[in-house]
mmCIF file of C-alpha atoms in Angstrom:
data_model
loop_
_atom_site.group_PDB
_atom_site.id
_atom_site.type_symbol
_atom_site.label_atom_id
_atom_site.label_comp_id
_atom_site.label_asym_id
_atom_site.label_seq_id
_atom_site.Cartn_x
_atom_site.Cartn_y
_atom_site.Cartn_z
ATOM 1 C CA MET A 3 -13.896 40.588 13.759
ATOM 2 C CA ALA A 4 -14.944 39.484 17.289
ATOM 3 C CA ALA A 5 -12.860 39.788 19.750
ATOM 4 C CA GLY A 6 -11.689 35.186 19.497
ATOM 5 C CA ASP A 7 -11.351 36.076 15.805
ATOM 6 C CA THR A 8 -7.839 35.049 14.570
ATOM 7 C CA GLU A 9 -7.914 34.913 10.616
ATOM 8 C CA PRO A 10 -9.057 37.419 8.894
ATOM 9 C CA ARG A 11 -12.760 37.424 7.022
ATOM 10 C CA ARG A 12 -12.615 36.268 3.861
ATOM 11 C CA THR A 13 -14.593 38.872 0.864
ATOM 12 C CA PRO A 14 -17.132 36.869 -1.160
ATOM 13 C CA ALA A 15 -14.894 36.934 -3.964
ATOM 14 C CA GLU A 16 -12.421 34.879 -2.409
ATOM 15 C CA ILE A 17 -14.987 32.503 -1.494
ATOM 16 C CA GLU A 18 -16.655 32.331 -4.905
ATOM 17 C CA ALA A 19 -12.577 31.628 -5.564
ATOM 18 C CA GLU A 20 -12.360 28.459 -2.837
ATOM 19 C CA ILE A 21 -15.998 27.378 -4.298
ATOM 20 C CA ASN A 22 -15.075 27.208 -8.165
ATOM 21 C CA ARG A 23 -11.755 25.200 -7.165
ATOM 22 C CA GLU A 24 -13.082 23.424 -5.402
ATOM 23 C CA GLN A 25 -15.594 22.360 -8.269
ATOM 24 C CA ARG A 26 -13.071 21.657 -10.294
ATOM 25 C CA ARG A 27 -11.555 19.624 -8.554
ATOM 26 C CA LEU A 28 -14.620 17.249 -7.904
ATOM 27 C CA ALA A 29 -15.225 17.345 -11.521
ATOM 28 C CA GLU A 30 -11.605 16.418 -12.078
ATOM 29 C CA THR A 31 -12.657 13.185 -10.148
ATOM 30 C CA LEU A 32 -16.325 12.499 -11.274
ATOM 31 C CA ASP A 33 -13.939 12.778 -14.912
ATOM 32 C CA GLU A 34 -11.150 9.704 -13.062
ATOM 33 C CA LEU A 35 -13.570 7.733 -11.297
ATOM 34 C CA VAL A 36 -16.190 7.583 -14.748
ATOM 35 C CA VAL A 37 -13.208 6.358 -16.310
ATOM 36 C CA SER A 38 -11.057 3.370 -14.547
ATOM 37 C CA ALA A 39 -15.322 2.593 -14.064
ATOM 38 C CA LYS A 40 -15.707 2.194 -17.677
ATOM 39 C CA PRO A 41 -17.053 -2.501 -17.692
ATOM 40 C CA ALA A 42 -13.875 -2.218 -20.508
ATOM 41 C CA ASN A 43 -11.160 -0.795 -18.334
ATOM 42 C CA ILE A 44 -12.324 -2.987 -14.986
ATOM 43 C CA ALA A 45 -11.527 -5.978 -17.735
ATOM 44 C CA ARG A 46 -8.940 -4.851 -18.822
ATOM 45 C CA ARG A 47 -7.389 -4.726 -14.927
ATOM 46 C CA GLN A 48 -8.436 -7.840 -14.492
ATOM 47 C CA VAL A 49 -7.483 -9.590 -18.138
ATOM 48 C CA ASP A 50 -3.872 -7.674 -17.237
ATOM 49 C CA ARG A 51 -3.749 -9.253 -13.336
ATOM 50 C CA VAL A 52 -4.276 -12.503 -14.671
ATOM 51 C CA LYS A 53 -1.665 -12.562 -16.902
ATOM 52 C CA GLU A 54 0.916 -11.343 -14.158
ATOM 53 C CA THR A 55 -0.347 -12.948 -11.769
ATOM 54 C CA GLY A 56 -0.198 -16.343 -14.661
ATOM 55 C CA GLY A 57 3.527 -14.527 -14.973
ATOM 56 C CA ARG A 58 4.236 -15.282 -11.826
ATOM 57 C CA LEU A 59 2.761 -19.015 -11.870
ATOM 58 C CA LEU A 60 4.634 -19.797 -14.521
ATOM 59 C CA ASP A 61 7.885 -18.633 -13.425
ATOM 60 C CA GLU A 62 7.441 -20.487 -10.502
ATOM 61 C CA ALA A 63 6.489 -23.660 -12.219
ATOM 62 C CA ARG A 64 9.689 -23.245 -14.535
ATOM 63 C CA ALA A 65 11.525 -22.433 -11.704
ATOM 64 C CA LEU A 66 10.491 -26.233 -9.953
ATOM 65 C CA VAL A 67 10.952 -27.815 -12.880
ATOM 66 C CA VAL A 68 14.254 -26.497 -14.284
ATOM 67 C CA GLY A 69 15.431 -26.497 -10.221
ATOM 68 C CA GLY A 70 16.999 -23.657 -10.386
ATOM 69 C CA GLY A 71 15.232 -19.520 -10.296
ATOM 70 C CA ALA A 72 13.497 -18.634 -7.710
ATOM 71 C CA VAL A 73 10.848 -19.175 -4.883
ATOM 72 C CA ARG A 74 7.831 -16.708 -3.986
ATOM 73 C CA VAL A 75 8.213 -16.048 -0.444
ATOM 74 C CA GLU A 76 6.327 -13.653 0.515
ATOM 75 C CA SER A 77 2.985 -11.494 -0.880
ATOM 76 C CA HIS A 78 1.589 -8.294 0.983
ATOM 77 C CA LEU A 79 -0.735 -5.378 -0.539
ATOM 78 C CA VAL A 80 0.758 -2.280 -0.463
ATOM 79 C CA GLU A 81 -1.209 0.982 1.038
ATOM 80 C CA PRO A 82 -1.949 3.835 -1.361
ATOM 81 C CA GLU A 83 -1.242 6.989 -0.880
ATOM 82 C CA GLU A 84 -2.840 9.436 1.077
ATOM 83 C CA GLY A 85 -5.798 11.126 -0.433
ATOM 84 C CA SER A 86 -5.312 8.800 -3.732
ATOM 85 C CA ILE A 87 -8.860 7.089 -5.376
ATOM 86 C CA LEU A 88 -8.567 3.020 -4.794
ATOM 87 C CA LEU A 89 -11.600 1.040 -6.694
ATOM 88 C CA LYS A 90 -12.065 -2.480 -5.289
ATOM 89 C CA GLY A 91 -9.394 -4.862 -7.466
ATOM 90 C CA ASP A 92 -6.817 -1.879 -7.847
ATOM 91 C CA ASP A 93 -5.012 -3.195 -4.668
ATOM 92 C CA GLU A 94 -0.802 -3.472 -5.826
ATOM 93 C CA VAL A 95 0.496 -6.277 -4.482
ATOM 94 C CA VAL A 96 4.387 -6.984 -3.456
ATOM 95 C CA THR A 97 5.988 -10.326 -3.840
ATOM 96 C CA THR A 98 9.470 -11.250 -2.541
ATOM 97 C CA TYR A 99 11.433 -14.138 -4.042
ATOM 98 C CA GLN A 100 14.342 -15.995 -2.137
ATOM 99 C CA SER A 101 17.063 -18.391 -4.541
ATOM 100 C CA ARG A 102 17.053 -22.155 -3.876
ATOM 101 C CA GLY A 103 19.150 -24.602 -4.892
ATOM 102 C CA GLN A 104 18.544 -27.669 -6.963
ATOM 103 C CA LEU A 105 15.762 -30.194 -6.367
ATOM 104 C CA PRO A 106 15.865 -32.871 -4.894
ATOM 105 C CA PRO A 107 16.044 -36.239 -7.433
ATOM 106 C CA GLU A 108 13.023 -37.922 -5.672
ATOM 107 C CA ALA A 109 10.948 -34.434 -6.612
ATOM 108 C CA VAL A 110 12.313 -34.096 -9.946
ATOM 109 C CA ILE A 111 11.199 -37.041 -10.791
ATOM 110 C CA LEU A 112 7.686 -36.650 -9.038
ATOM 111 C CA ALA A 113 7.310 -34.080 -11.311
ATOM 112 C CA VAL A 114 8.183 -35.925 -14.422
ATOM 113 C CA GLY A 115 5.808 -38.420 -13.288
ATOM 114 C CA VAL A 116 2.593 -36.838 -12.899
ATOM 115 C CA GLY A 117 3.117 -34.859 -15.825
ATOM 116 C CA ALA A 118 2.944 -37.627 -17.736
ATOM 117 C CA VAL A 119 0.232 -39.157 -15.894
ATOM 118 C CA VAL A 120 -1.628 -35.389 -17.233
ATOM 119 C CA VAL A 121 -0.543 -36.076 -20.266
ATOM 120 C CA VAL A 122 -2.159 -39.732 -20.920
ATOM 121 C CA GLY A 123 -4.860 -38.815 -19.107
ATOM 122 C CA VAL A 124 -5.350 -35.838 -21.211
ATOM 123 C CA VAL A 125 -4.911 -37.555 -24.681
ATOM 124 C CA ALA A 126 -7.044 -39.977 -23.314
ATOM 125 C CA LEU A 127 -9.697 -38.495 -23.100
ATOM 126 C CA ILE A 128 -9.311 -36.789 -26.002
ATOM 127 C CA ALA A 129 -9.443 -40.015 -28.063
ATOM 128 C CA ARG A 130 -12.507 -40.740 -26.707
ATOM 129 C CA ARG A 131 -14.437 -37.812 -27.002
ATOM 130 C CA ARG A 132 -13.582 -38.309 -30.771
ATOM 131 C CA ARG A 133 -15.377 -41.935 -31.082
ATOM 132 C CA LYS A 134 -18.234 -40.664 -29.803
#
């Protein structure tokens, strides 16, 4: 040992054991990356995300039409745990909702009117395409 060293020297067997541990850890990490980078897994995650987003939007639309429920106040990303591997698009979002009272009658009438116009437009478009 040198005069300034405070740690005892490691034996070649200890160094080899540490290298083996690190190789196993890296191999496990690579296996995890291979699994999460498969196109089928990426597609499944994206479909799940779209379903979740669509569900939230449907809940919000239902709350607007019915006049009850909750409305989204804010959403923000959650920071991943330290040392975790985060692939692009794997962000976790936390959304805060707030209860609200009844919609004013004018808003309900406007929503029904817009819905009726959309339905009439879609029916007219379908009828027009069938004639051709």
